[in-house]
Short mmCIF file of C-alpha atoms and ligand atoms in Angstrom, two decimals:
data_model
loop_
_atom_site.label_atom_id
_atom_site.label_comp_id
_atom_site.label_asym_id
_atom_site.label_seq_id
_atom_site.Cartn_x
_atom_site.Cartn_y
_atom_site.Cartn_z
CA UNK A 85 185.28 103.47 133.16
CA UNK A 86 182.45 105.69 134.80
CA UNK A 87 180.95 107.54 132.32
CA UNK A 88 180.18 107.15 129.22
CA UNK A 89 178.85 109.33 126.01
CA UNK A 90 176.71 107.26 123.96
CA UNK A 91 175.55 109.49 120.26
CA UNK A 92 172.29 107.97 118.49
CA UNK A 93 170.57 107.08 121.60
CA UNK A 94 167.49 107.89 120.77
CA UNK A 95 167.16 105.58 117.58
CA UNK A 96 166.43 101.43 117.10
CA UNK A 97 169.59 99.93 118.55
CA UNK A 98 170.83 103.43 120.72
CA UNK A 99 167.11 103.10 122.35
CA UNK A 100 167.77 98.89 122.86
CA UNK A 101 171.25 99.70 124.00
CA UNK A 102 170.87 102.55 127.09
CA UNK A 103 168.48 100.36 128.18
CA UNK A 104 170.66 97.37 128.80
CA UNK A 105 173.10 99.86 130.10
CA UNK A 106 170.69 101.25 132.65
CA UNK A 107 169.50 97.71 133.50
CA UNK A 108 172.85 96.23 133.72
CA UNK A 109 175.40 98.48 134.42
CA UNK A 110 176.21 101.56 136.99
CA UNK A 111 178.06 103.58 134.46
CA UNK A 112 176.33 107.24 134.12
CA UNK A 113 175.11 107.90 130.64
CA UNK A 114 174.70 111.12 128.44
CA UNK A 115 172.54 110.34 125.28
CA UNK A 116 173.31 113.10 122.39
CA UNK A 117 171.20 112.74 119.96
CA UNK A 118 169.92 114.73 117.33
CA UNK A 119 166.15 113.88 116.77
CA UNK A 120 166.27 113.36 113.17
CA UNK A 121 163.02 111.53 111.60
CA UNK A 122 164.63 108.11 112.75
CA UNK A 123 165.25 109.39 116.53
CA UNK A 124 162.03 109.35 118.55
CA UNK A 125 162.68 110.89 121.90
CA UNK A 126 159.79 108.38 122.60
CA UNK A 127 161.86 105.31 122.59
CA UNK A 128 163.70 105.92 125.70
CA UNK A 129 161.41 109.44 127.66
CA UNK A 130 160.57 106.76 130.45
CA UNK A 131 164.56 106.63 131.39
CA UNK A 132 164.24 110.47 132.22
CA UNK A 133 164.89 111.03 135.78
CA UNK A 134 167.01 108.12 136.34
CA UNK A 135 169.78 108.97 138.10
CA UNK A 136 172.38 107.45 135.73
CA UNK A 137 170.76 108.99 132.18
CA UNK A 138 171.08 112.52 130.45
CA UNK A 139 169.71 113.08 127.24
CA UNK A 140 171.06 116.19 125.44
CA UNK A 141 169.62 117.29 121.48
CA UNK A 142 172.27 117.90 119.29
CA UNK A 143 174.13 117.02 116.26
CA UNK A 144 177.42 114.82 116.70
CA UNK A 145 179.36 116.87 114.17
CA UNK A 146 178.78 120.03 116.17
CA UNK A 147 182.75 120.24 117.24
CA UNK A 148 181.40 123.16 120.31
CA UNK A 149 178.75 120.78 121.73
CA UNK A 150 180.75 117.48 121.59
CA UNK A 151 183.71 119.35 123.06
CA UNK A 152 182.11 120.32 125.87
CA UNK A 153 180.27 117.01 126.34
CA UNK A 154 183.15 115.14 126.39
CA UNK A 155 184.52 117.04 129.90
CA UNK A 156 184.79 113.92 132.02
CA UNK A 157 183.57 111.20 129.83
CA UNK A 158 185.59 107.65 129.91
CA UNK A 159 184.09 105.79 126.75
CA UNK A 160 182.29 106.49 123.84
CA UNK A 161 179.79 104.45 121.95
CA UNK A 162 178.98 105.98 118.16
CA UNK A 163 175.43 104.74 117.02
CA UNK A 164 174.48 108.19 115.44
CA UNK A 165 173.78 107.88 112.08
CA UNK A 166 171.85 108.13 108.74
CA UNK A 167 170.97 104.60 108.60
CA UNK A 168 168.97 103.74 105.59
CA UNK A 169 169.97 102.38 102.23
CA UNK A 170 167.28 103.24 100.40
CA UNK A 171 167.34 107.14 101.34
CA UNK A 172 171.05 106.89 100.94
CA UNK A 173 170.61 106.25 97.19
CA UNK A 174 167.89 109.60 97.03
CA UNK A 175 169.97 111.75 99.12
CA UNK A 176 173.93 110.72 100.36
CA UNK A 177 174.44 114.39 101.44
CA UNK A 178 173.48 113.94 105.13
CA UNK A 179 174.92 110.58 105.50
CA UNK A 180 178.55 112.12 104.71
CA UNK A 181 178.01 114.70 107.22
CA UNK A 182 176.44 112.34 109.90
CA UNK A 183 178.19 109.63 108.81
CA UNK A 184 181.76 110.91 107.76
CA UNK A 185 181.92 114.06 109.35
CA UNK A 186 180.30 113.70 112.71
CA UNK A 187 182.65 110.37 113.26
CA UNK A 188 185.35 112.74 112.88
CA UNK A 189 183.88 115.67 115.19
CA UNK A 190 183.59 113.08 117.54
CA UNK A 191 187.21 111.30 116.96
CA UNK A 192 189.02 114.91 117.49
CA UNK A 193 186.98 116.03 120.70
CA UNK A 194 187.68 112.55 122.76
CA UNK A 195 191.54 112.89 121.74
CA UNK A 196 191.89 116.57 122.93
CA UNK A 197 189.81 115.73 126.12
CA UNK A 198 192.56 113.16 126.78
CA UNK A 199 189.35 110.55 127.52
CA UNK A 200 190.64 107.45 128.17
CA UNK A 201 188.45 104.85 126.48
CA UNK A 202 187.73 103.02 124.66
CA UNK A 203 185.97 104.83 121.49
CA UNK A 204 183.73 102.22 120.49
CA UNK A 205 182.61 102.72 116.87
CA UNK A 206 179.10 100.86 115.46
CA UNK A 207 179.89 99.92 112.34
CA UNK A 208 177.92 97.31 110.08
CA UNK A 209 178.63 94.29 107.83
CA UNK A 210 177.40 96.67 104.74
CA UNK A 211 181.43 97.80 104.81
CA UNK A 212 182.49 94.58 103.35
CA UNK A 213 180.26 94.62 100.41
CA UNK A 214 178.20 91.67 98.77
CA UNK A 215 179.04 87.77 99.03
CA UNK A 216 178.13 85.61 96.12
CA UNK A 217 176.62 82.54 97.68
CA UNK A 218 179.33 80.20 97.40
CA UNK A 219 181.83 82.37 98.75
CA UNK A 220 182.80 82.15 102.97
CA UNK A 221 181.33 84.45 105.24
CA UNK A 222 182.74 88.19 105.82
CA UNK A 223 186.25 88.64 108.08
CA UNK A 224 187.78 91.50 110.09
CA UNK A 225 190.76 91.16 107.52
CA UNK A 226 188.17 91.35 104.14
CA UNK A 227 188.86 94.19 102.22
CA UNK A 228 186.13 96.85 102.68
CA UNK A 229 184.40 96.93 99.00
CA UNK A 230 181.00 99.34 100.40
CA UNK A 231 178.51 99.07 97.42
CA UNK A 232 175.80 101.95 98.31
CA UNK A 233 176.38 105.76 99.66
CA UNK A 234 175.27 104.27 103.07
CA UNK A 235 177.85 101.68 103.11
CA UNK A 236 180.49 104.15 101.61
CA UNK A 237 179.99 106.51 104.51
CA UNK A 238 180.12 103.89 107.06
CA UNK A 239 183.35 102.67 105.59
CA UNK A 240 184.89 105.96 105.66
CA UNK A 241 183.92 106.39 109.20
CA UNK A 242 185.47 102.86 109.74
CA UNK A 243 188.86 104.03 108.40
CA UNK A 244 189.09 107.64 110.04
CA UNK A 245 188.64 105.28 112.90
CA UNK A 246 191.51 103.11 111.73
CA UNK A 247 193.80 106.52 110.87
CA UNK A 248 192.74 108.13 114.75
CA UNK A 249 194.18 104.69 116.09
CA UNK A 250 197.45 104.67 113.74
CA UNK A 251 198.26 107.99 114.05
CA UNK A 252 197.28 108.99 117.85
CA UNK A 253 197.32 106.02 119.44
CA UNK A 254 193.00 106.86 119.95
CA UNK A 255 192.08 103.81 121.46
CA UNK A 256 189.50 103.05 119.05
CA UNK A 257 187.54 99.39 118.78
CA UNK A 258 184.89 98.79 116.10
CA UNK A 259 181.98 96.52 115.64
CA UNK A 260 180.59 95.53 112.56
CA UNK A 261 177.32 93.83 113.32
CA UNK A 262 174.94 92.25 110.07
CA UNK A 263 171.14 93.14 110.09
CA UNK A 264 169.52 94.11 113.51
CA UNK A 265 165.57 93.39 114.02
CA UNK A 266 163.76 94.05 117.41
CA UNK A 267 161.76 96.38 119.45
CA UNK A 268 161.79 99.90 118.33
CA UNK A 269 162.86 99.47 114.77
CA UNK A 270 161.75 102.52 112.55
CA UNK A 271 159.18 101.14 109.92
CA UNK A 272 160.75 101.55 106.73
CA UNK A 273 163.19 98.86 107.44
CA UNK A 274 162.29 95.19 106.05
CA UNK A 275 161.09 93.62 109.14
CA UNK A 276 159.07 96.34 110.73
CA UNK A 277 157.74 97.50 107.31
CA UNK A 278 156.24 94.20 106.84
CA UNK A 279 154.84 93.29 109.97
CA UNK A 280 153.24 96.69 109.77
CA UNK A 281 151.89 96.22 106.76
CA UNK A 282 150.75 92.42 107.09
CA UNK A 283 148.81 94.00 110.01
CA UNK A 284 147.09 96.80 107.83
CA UNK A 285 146.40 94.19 105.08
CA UNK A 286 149.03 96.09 103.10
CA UNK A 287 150.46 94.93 99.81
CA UNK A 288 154.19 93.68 101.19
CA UNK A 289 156.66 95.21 98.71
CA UNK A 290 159.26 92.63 97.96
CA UNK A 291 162.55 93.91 96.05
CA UNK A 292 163.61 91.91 92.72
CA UNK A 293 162.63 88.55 93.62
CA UNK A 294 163.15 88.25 97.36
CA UNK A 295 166.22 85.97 97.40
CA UNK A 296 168.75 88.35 98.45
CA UNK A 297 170.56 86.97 101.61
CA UNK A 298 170.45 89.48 105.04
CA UNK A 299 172.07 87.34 108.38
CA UNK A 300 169.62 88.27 111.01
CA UNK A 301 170.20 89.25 114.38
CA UNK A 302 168.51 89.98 117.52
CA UNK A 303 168.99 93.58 118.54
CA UNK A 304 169.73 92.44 122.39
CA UNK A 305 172.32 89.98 121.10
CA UNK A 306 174.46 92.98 118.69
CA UNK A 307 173.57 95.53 121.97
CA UNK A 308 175.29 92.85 124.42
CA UNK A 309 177.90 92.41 121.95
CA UNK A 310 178.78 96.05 121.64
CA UNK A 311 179.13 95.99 125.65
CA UNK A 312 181.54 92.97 125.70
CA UNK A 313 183.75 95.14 122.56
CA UNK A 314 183.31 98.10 125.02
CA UNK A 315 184.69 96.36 127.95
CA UNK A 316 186.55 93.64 127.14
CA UNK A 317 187.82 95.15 123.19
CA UNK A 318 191.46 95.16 122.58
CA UNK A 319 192.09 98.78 121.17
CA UNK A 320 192.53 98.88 117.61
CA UNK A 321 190.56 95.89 116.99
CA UNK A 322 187.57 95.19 114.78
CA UNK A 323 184.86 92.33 115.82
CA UNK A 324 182.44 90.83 113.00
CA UNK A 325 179.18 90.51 115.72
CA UNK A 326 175.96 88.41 113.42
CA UNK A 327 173.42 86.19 114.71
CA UNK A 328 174.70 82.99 112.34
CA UNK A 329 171.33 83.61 110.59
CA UNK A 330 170.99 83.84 106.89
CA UNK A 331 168.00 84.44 105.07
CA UNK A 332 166.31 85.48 101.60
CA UNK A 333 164.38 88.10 102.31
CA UNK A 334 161.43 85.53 101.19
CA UNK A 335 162.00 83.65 103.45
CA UNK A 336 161.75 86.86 106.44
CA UNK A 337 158.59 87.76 104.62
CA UNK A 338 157.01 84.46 105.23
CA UNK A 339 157.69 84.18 108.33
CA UNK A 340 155.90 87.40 109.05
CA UNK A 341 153.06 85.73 107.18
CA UNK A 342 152.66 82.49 109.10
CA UNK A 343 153.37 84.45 112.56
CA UNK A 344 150.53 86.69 111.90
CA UNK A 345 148.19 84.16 110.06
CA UNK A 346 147.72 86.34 106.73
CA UNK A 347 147.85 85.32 103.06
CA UNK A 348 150.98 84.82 100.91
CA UNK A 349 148.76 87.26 98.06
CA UNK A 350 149.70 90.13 99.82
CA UNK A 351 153.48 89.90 98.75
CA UNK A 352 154.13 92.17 95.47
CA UNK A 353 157.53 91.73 94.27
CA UNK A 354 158.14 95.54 93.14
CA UNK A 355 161.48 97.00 91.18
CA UNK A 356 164.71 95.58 92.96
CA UNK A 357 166.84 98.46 94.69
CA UNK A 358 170.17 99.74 92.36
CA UNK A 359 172.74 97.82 93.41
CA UNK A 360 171.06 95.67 95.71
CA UNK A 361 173.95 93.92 97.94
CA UNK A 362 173.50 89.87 97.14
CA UNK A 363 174.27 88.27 100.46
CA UNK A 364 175.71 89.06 103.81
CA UNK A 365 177.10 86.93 106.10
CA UNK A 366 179.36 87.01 109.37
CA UNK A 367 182.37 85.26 110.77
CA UNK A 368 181.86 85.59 113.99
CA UNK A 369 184.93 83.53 115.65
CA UNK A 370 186.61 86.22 116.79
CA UNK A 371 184.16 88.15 119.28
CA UNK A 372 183.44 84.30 119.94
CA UNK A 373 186.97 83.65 121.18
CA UNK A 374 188.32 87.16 122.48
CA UNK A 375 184.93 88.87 123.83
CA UNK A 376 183.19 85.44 125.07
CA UNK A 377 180.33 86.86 122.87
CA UNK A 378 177.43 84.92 120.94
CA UNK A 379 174.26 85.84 120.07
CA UNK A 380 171.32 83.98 122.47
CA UNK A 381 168.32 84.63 121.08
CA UNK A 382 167.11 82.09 117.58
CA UNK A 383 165.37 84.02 114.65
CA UNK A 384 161.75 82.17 115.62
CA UNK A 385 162.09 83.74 119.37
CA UNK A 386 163.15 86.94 118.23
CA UNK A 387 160.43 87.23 115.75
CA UNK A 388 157.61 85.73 117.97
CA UNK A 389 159.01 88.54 120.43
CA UNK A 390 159.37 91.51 117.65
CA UNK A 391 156.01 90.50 116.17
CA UNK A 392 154.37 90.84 119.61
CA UNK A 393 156.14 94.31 120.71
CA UNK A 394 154.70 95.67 116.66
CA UNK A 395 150.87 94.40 118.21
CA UNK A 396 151.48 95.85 121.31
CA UNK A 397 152.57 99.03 120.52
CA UNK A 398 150.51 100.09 117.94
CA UNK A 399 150.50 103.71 118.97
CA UNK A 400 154.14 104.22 118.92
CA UNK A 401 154.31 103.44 115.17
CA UNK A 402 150.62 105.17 114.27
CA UNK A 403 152.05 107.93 115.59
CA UNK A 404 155.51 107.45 113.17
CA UNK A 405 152.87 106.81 110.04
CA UNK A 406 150.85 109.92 110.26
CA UNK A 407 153.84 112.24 110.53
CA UNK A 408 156.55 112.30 108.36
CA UNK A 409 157.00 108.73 107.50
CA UNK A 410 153.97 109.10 105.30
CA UNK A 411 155.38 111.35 102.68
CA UNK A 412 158.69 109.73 102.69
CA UNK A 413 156.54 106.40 101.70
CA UNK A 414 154.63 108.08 99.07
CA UNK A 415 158.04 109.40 97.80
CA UNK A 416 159.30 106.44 97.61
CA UNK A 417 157.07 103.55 96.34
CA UNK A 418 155.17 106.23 94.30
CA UNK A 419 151.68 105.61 96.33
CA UNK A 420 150.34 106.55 99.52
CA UNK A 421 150.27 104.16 102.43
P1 NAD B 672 168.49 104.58 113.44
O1 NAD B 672 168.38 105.26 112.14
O2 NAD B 672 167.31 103.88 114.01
O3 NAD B 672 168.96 105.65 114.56
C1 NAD B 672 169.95 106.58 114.33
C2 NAD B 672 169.92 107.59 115.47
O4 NAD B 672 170.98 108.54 115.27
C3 NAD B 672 168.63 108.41 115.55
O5 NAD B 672 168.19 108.51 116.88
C4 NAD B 672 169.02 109.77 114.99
O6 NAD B 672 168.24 110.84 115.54
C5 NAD B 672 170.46 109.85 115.43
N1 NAD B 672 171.25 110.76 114.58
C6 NAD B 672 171.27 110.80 113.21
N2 NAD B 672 172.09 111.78 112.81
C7 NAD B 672 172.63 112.34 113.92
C8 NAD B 672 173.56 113.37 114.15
N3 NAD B 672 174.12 114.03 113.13
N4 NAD B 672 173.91 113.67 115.42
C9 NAD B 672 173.33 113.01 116.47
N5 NAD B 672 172.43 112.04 116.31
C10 NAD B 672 172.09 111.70 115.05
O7 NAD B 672 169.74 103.61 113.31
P2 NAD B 672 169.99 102.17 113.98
O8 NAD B 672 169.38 101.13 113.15
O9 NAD B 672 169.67 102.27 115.43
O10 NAD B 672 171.57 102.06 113.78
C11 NAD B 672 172.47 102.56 114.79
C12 NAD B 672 173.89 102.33 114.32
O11 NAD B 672 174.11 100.94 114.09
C13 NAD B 672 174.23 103.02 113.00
O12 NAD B 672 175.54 103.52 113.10
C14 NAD B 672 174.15 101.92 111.97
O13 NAD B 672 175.01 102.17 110.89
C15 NAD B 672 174.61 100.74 112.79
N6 NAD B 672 174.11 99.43 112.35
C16 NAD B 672 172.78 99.24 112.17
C17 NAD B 672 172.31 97.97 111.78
C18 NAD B 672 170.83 97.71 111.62
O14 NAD B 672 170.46 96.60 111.20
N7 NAD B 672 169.95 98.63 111.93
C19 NAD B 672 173.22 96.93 111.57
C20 NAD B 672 174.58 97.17 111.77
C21 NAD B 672 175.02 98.43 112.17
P1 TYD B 673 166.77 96.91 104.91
O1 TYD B 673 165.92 96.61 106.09
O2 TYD B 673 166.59 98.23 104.22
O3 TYD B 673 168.29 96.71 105.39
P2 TYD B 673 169.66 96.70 104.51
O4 TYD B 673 169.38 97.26 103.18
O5 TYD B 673 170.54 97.57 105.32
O6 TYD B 673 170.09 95.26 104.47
O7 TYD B 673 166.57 95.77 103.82
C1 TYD B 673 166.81 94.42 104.13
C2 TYD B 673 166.62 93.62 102.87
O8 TYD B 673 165.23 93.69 102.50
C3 TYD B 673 167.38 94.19 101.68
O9 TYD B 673 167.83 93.10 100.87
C4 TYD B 673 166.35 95.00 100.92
C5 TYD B 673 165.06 94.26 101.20
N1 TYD B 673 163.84 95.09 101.25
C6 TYD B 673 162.72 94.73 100.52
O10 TYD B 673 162.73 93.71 99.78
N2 TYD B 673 161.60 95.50 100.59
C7 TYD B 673 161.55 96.62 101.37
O11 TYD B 673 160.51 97.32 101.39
C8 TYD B 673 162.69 96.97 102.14
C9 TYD B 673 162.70 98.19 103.01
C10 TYD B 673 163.83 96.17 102.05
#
């Protein structure tokens, strides 16, 4: 495997991922990625000129571009996608094309390229649906019961996956990995949105009443894990990758509190999101035994480290706020920022 296509690059984990590539790895990398609000060319501009990196703008369900790109290419990692739950429920239209279509685009142009693999496919824990909190954590083998549009479209993508495997032999592997929080996270997301807005002295808008379960991991720990399913996967296969974290959401909030030293008042517990998922949570033996894969990094590291990288690069998400972000949030919570 020399060189590899990875779609998405540009966004949270793409941006966390190229660069372990880069660090780690000699493998030469095209980034495609289409620059959508949640891409920010930004994230990864001080990787151009490496010798090892392309980036190229475009959209992975473009079946002309992605056939050309994938002249030469060995693997594929997927990370391109719509990625939010909450816009999913306003809008599902572009996360079927993104989402559903583009997997496809993508599927069909490494099979008639004759690349040789693997197609690793970024999938998420969202697939499997909601846990009540006595039941056991989520399994490759779990039925996939997706509750929102986002999930629904990630599912799909998981099983034209599944069909490109069982009917062409496309060496497929997929990764379902439970919620990622790090470094270059776009702020609309839980963890980012809150750390932003503790520092702002923002209200922090809790949904229902904050004890909905997420199982938190470091993004370096899922990005590692994706690499181990990318070069030590058994085609075909699926690996559950979490950080054997869970977590109300209260509980996250706090946190973000006590790191930066601000008041519990400015939580608001605001209308709880339609068919808010209950809890998610991650059996994990599997990448444990077959990849030799377990996430490093504890949830107080990772958010000492995540809260630090938020303080210390305030102009990165400034610059995210006064753009578009702004109207989305007005949208959204029905107030301005
Ligand atoms: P993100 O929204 O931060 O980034 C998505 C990237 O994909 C952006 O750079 C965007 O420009 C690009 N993109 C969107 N549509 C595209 C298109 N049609 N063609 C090309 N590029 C396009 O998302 P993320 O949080 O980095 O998630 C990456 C992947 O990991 C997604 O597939 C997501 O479902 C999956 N995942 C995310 C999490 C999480 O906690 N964030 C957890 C598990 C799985
Ligand atoms: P989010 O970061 O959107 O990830 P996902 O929906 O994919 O799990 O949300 C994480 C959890 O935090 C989820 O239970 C919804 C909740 N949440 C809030 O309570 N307030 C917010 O403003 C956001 C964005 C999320």
């Amino acid at each position: 495997m020399e060189k590899i296509l990875v779609t998405g690059g540009c966004g949270f984990i793409g941006t966390n991922f190229i660069r372990l590539l880069l660090r780690e790895r000699d493998y030469k990398v095209t980034n495609l990625d289409a620059l959508t609000y949640a891409g920010n060319p930004e994230n990864i501009r001080d990787m151009e000129g490496h010798p090892c990196y392309t980036f190229i703008k475009g959209r992975i369900e473009d079946h002309d571009l992605v056939s050309g790109l994938m002249e030469g290419v060995d693997a594929v990692v997927n990370f391109a996608a719509e990625s939010h739950v909450d816009r999913s429920i306003k809008n599902a239209g572009p996360f079927i094309n993104t989402n559903v279509l583009g997997t496809q685009v993508l599927l069909d142009c490494f099979r008639q390229a004759g690349c040789s693999g693997p197609f690793l496919h970024v999938s998420t824990d969202e697939v499997y649906g909601s846990l009540k909190m006595e039941e056991p954590p989520f399994r490759e083998d779990n039925l996939l019961k997706p509750n929102s549009p986002y999930s629904a479209s990630k599912a799909s993508a998981d099983l034209l996956c599944r069909a490109a495997w069982k009917t062409f032999g496309t060496p497929v592997v997929i990764t379902r990995c439970s919620n990622n929080y790090g470094p270059y996270q776009f702020p609309e997301k839980l963890i980012p949105l809150m750390i932003i807005n503790c520092v702002e002295g923002r209200r922090l808008p809790v949904y229902g009443n904050g004890m909905n379960v997420r199982d938190w991991i470091y993004v370096e720990d899922h990005c590692k894990g994706v690499l181990a399913a990318m070069e030590k996967g058994s085609p075909g296969s699926v690996y559950n990758l979490g950080g054997n974290c869970e977590l109300a959401n209260i509980e996250v909030v706090e946190t973000i509190l006590r790191l930066l030293g601000k008041p519990r008042e400015l939580i608001e517990f605001v209308k709880d999101r339609p068919g808010h998922d209950r809890r998610y949570a991650m059996d994990t033996s599997r990448a444990e035994r077959k990849l030799s894969w377990s996430p490093e990094i504890d949830f107080e590291t990772g958010m000492e480290r995540t809260v630090r990288w938020y303080l210390d690069h305030r102009q990165w998400w400034r610059r995210i706020l006064s753009g578009q972000y702004r109207s989305y949030y007005r949208e959204h919570y029905g107030r301005g920022l």
